[in-house]
Amino acid sequence: MKILVVDDELVSRKKMQVIMENFGECMAVESGPMGLDAFADAISKGKPYDLVTLDVAMPDMDGTEVLFFIRELEKEHGIRRKKGVKAIMVTALADKNTVITSIQAGCDAYVVKPFDKYTILEKMKQLQLLNA
């Protein structure tokens, strides 16, 4: 499995990276633009990510913006929504508007910080990325 972690907060980014490295090749970046660049590069090489985790609240470009552009890139490359990358939004913001905006952008799951390994594993199982 190929995984991209996008989070501007060092501790959360490293924690997620450590969890995800158990399941495949994991790249972690610290900003929305860096995440979008990494995703675009992978998709252009025909080796798209299977899972992306995105922090909602980041400077420059927030996670929902990144996800919107990811979904647009997938459309441009003929990748249908159900075949696209699974996206988990990770944030301290659990308010209704943030959740709705994330869903509209195309997220598949939502995790509230602070998170633990078991929460992430459960979301991955729900997304059928891991066997139950």
mmCIF file of C-alpha atoms in Angstrom:
data_model
loop_
_atom_site.group_PDB
_atom_site.id
_atom_site.type_symbol
_atom_site.label_atom_id
_atom_site.label_comp_id
_atom_site.label_asym_id
_atom_site.label_seq_id
_atom_site.Cartn_x
_atom_site.Cartn_y
_atom_site.Cartn_z
ATOM 1 C CA MET A 1 0.000 0.000 0.000
ATOM 2 C CA LYS A 2 1.237 3.482 -0.870
ATOM 3 C CA ILE A 3 0.406 6.145 1.737
ATOM 4 C CA LEU A 4 0.759 9.938 1.869
ATOM 5 C CA VAL A 5 0.584 11.809 5.189
ATOM 6 C CA VAL A 6 0.029 15.581 5.009
ATOM 7 C CA ASP A 7 0.181 17.471 8.312
ATOM 8 C CA ASP A 8 1.917 20.703 9.282
ATOM 9 C CA GLU A 9 2.141 19.660 12.938
ATOM 10 C CA LEU A 10 5.388 17.720 13.435
ATOM 11 C CA VAL A 11 4.236 15.460 16.290
ATOM 12 C CA SER A 12 1.001 14.422 14.553
ATOM 13 C CA ARG A 13 2.774 13.920 11.230
ATOM 14 C CA LYS A 14 5.463 11.692 12.766
ATOM 15 C CA LYS A 15 2.909 9.748 14.830
ATOM 16 C CA MET A 16 0.811 9.033 11.733
ATOM 17 C CA GLN A 17 3.911 8.144 9.722
ATOM 18 C CA VAL A 18 5.033 5.605 12.344
ATOM 19 C CA ILE A 19 1.574 3.990 12.303
ATOM 20 C CA MET A 20 1.366 3.913 8.510
ATOM 21 C CA GLU A 21 4.865 2.555 7.892
ATOM 22 C CA ASN A 22 3.561 -0.783 9.184
ATOM 23 C CA PHE A 23 1.269 -1.044 6.154
ATOM 24 C CA GLY A 24 3.409 -0.002 3.232
ATOM 25 C CA GLU A 25 5.446 2.730 1.638
ATOM 26 C CA CYS A 26 4.721 5.980 3.493
ATOM 27 C CA MET A 27 5.685 9.530 2.571
ATOM 28 C CA ALA A 28 5.051 12.394 5.010
ATOM 29 C CA VAL A 29 5.019 16.077 4.065
ATOM 30 C CA GLU A 30 4.434 19.239 6.059
ATOM 31 C CA SER A 31 2.154 21.368 3.900
ATOM 32 C CA GLY A 32 -0.833 21.243 1.594
ATOM 33 C CA PRO A 33 1.113 22.364 -1.490
ATOM 34 C CA MET A 34 3.798 19.730 -0.803
ATOM 35 C CA GLY A 35 1.103 17.078 -0.454
ATOM 36 C CA LEU A 36 -0.559 18.102 -3.692
ATOM 37 C CA ASP A 37 2.804 18.070 -5.505
ATOM 38 C CA ALA A 38 3.600 14.583 -4.164
ATOM 39 C CA PHE A 39 0.176 13.307 -5.199
ATOM 40 C CA ALA A 40 0.419 14.869 -8.679
ATOM 41 C CA ASP A 41 3.895 13.394 -9.166
ATOM 42 C CA ALA A 42 2.750 9.909 -8.149
ATOM 43 C CA ILE A 43 -0.333 9.982 -10.356
ATOM 44 C CA SER A 44 1.656 11.254 -13.364
ATOM 45 C CA LYS A 45 4.056 8.316 -12.946
ATOM 46 C CA GLY A 46 1.147 5.868 -12.877
ATOM 47 C CA LYS A 47 1.823 4.973 -9.240
ATOM 48 C CA PRO A 48 -0.951 6.748 -7.317
ATOM 49 C CA TYR A 49 -1.365 6.627 -3.562
ATOM 50 C CA ASP A 50 -3.837 4.191 -2.023
ATOM 51 C CA LEU A 51 -4.394 6.301 1.095
ATOM 52 C CA VAL A 52 -3.872 9.932 2.012
ATOM 53 C CA THR A 53 -4.290 11.421 5.480
ATOM 54 C CA LEU A 54 -4.837 15.169 5.553
ATOM 55 C CA ASP A 55 -4.812 17.620 8.421
ATOM 56 C CA VAL A 56 -7.734 20.000 7.920
ATOM 57 C CA ALA A 57 -6.173 23.123 9.455
ATOM 58 C CA MET A 58 -2.909 23.958 7.682
ATOM 59 C CA PRO A 59 -1.496 27.294 6.532
ATOM 60 C CA ASP A 60 -1.316 28.119 2.804
ATOM 61 C CA MET A 61 -3.703 25.355 1.721
ATOM 62 C CA ASP A 62 -5.929 23.451 4.127
ATOM 63 C CA GLY A 63 -6.689 19.754 3.895
ATOM 64 C CA THR A 64 -10.095 20.191 2.273
ATOM 65 C CA GLU A 65 -8.555 22.334 -0.478
ATOM 66 C CA VAL A 66 -5.847 19.725 -1.049
ATOM 67 C CA LEU A 67 -8.464 16.984 -1.252
ATOM 68 C CA PHE A 68 -10.574 18.987 -3.708
ATOM 69 C CA PHE A 69 -7.547 19.323 -6.016
ATOM 70 C CA ILE A 70 -6.663 15.638 -5.550
ATOM 71 C CA ARG A 71 -10.161 14.659 -6.702
ATOM 72 C CA GLU A 72 -9.804 16.999 -9.700
ATOM 73 C CA LEU A 73 -6.452 15.410 -10.617
ATOM 74 C CA GLU A 74 -8.040 11.979 -10.437
ATOM 75 C CA LYS A 75 -10.819 13.097 -12.802
ATOM 76 C CA GLU A 76 -8.259 14.511 -15.234
ATOM 77 C CA HIS A 77 -6.469 11.146 -15.254
ATOM 78 C CA GLY A 78 -9.672 9.153 -15.737
ATOM 79 C CA ILE A 79 -9.711 7.720 -12.226
ATOM 80 C CA ARG A 80 -13.292 7.180 -11.102
ATOM 81 C CA ARG A 81 -14.251 8.191 -7.570
ATOM 82 C CA LYS A 82 -14.642 4.639 -6.243
ATOM 83 C CA LYS A 83 -11.220 3.719 -7.650
ATOM 84 C CA GLY A 84 -9.501 6.844 -6.316
ATOM 85 C CA VAL A 85 -7.347 7.361 -3.263
ATOM 86 C CA LYS A 86 -8.979 6.788 0.121
ATOM 87 C CA ALA A 87 -8.813 10.010 2.137
ATOM 88 C CA ILE A 88 -8.862 10.323 5.909
ATOM 89 C CA MET A 89 -9.179 13.832 7.322
ATOM 90 C CA VAL A 90 -7.325 14.267 10.622
ATOM 91 C CA THR A 91 -8.012 17.319 12.746
ATOM 92 C CA ALA A 92 -8.672 18.867 16.120
ATOM 93 C CA LEU A 93 -11.732 20.550 14.569
ATOM 94 C CA ALA A 94 -14.766 18.340 15.033
ATOM 95 C CA ASP A 95 -17.436 20.947 14.340
ATOM 96 C CA LYS A 96 -20.297 20.129 11.982
ATOM 97 C CA ASN A 97 -19.279 22.615 9.264
ATOM 98 C CA THR A 98 -15.748 21.225 9.048
ATOM 99 C CA VAL A 99 -17.056 17.670 8.746
ATOM 100 C CA ILE A 100 -19.567 18.679 6.046
ATOM 101 C CA THR A 101 -16.917 20.593 4.080
ATOM 102 C CA SER A 102 -14.564 17.600 4.261
ATOM 103 C CA ILE A 103 -17.260 15.230 3.019
ATOM 104 C CA GLN A 104 -18.119 17.596 0.170
ATOM 105 C CA ALA A 105 -14.430 17.692 -0.787
ATOM 106 C CA GLY A 106 -14.470 13.895 -1.064
ATOM 107 C CA CYS A 107 -13.127 12.485 2.198
ATOM 108 C CA ASP A 108 -13.830 8.879 3.108
ATOM 109 C CA ALA A 109 -13.270 9.073 6.866
ATOM 110 C CA TYR A 110 -12.710 11.596 9.609
ATOM 111 C CA VAL A 111 -10.459 11.282 12.696
ATOM 112 C CA VAL A 112 -10.294 13.763 15.566
ATOM 113 C CA LYS A 113 -6.959 14.565 17.242
ATOM 114 C CA PRO A 114 -5.518 13.315 19.431
ATOM 115 C CA PHE A 115 -5.733 9.959 17.665
ATOM 116 C CA ASP A 116 -4.255 6.585 18.496
ATOM 117 C CA LYS A 117 -3.147 3.577 16.481
ATOM 118 C CA TYR A 118 -6.398 1.707 17.109
ATOM 119 C CA THR A 119 -8.583 4.537 15.817
ATOM 120 C CA ILE A 120 -6.542 4.701 12.616
ATOM 121 C CA LEU A 121 -6.602 0.915 12.172
ATOM 122 C CA GLU A 122 -10.383 0.883 12.601
ATOM 123 C CA LYS A 123 -10.807 3.572 9.922
ATOM 124 C CA MET A 124 -8.520 1.638 7.576
ATOM 125 C CA LYS A 125 -10.627 -1.496 8.109
ATOM 126 C CA GLN A 126 -13.828 0.474 7.435
ATOM 127 C CA LEU A 127 -12.294 1.689 4.171
ATOM 128 C CA GLN A 128 -11.371 -1.916 3.297
ATOM 129 C CA LEU A 129 -7.677 -1.096 3.251
ATOM 130 C CA LEU A 130 -7.075 -3.764 5.899
ATOM 131 C CA ASN A 131 -8.777 -7.067 6.560
ATOM 132 C CA ALA A 132 -11.238 -6.977 9.449
#
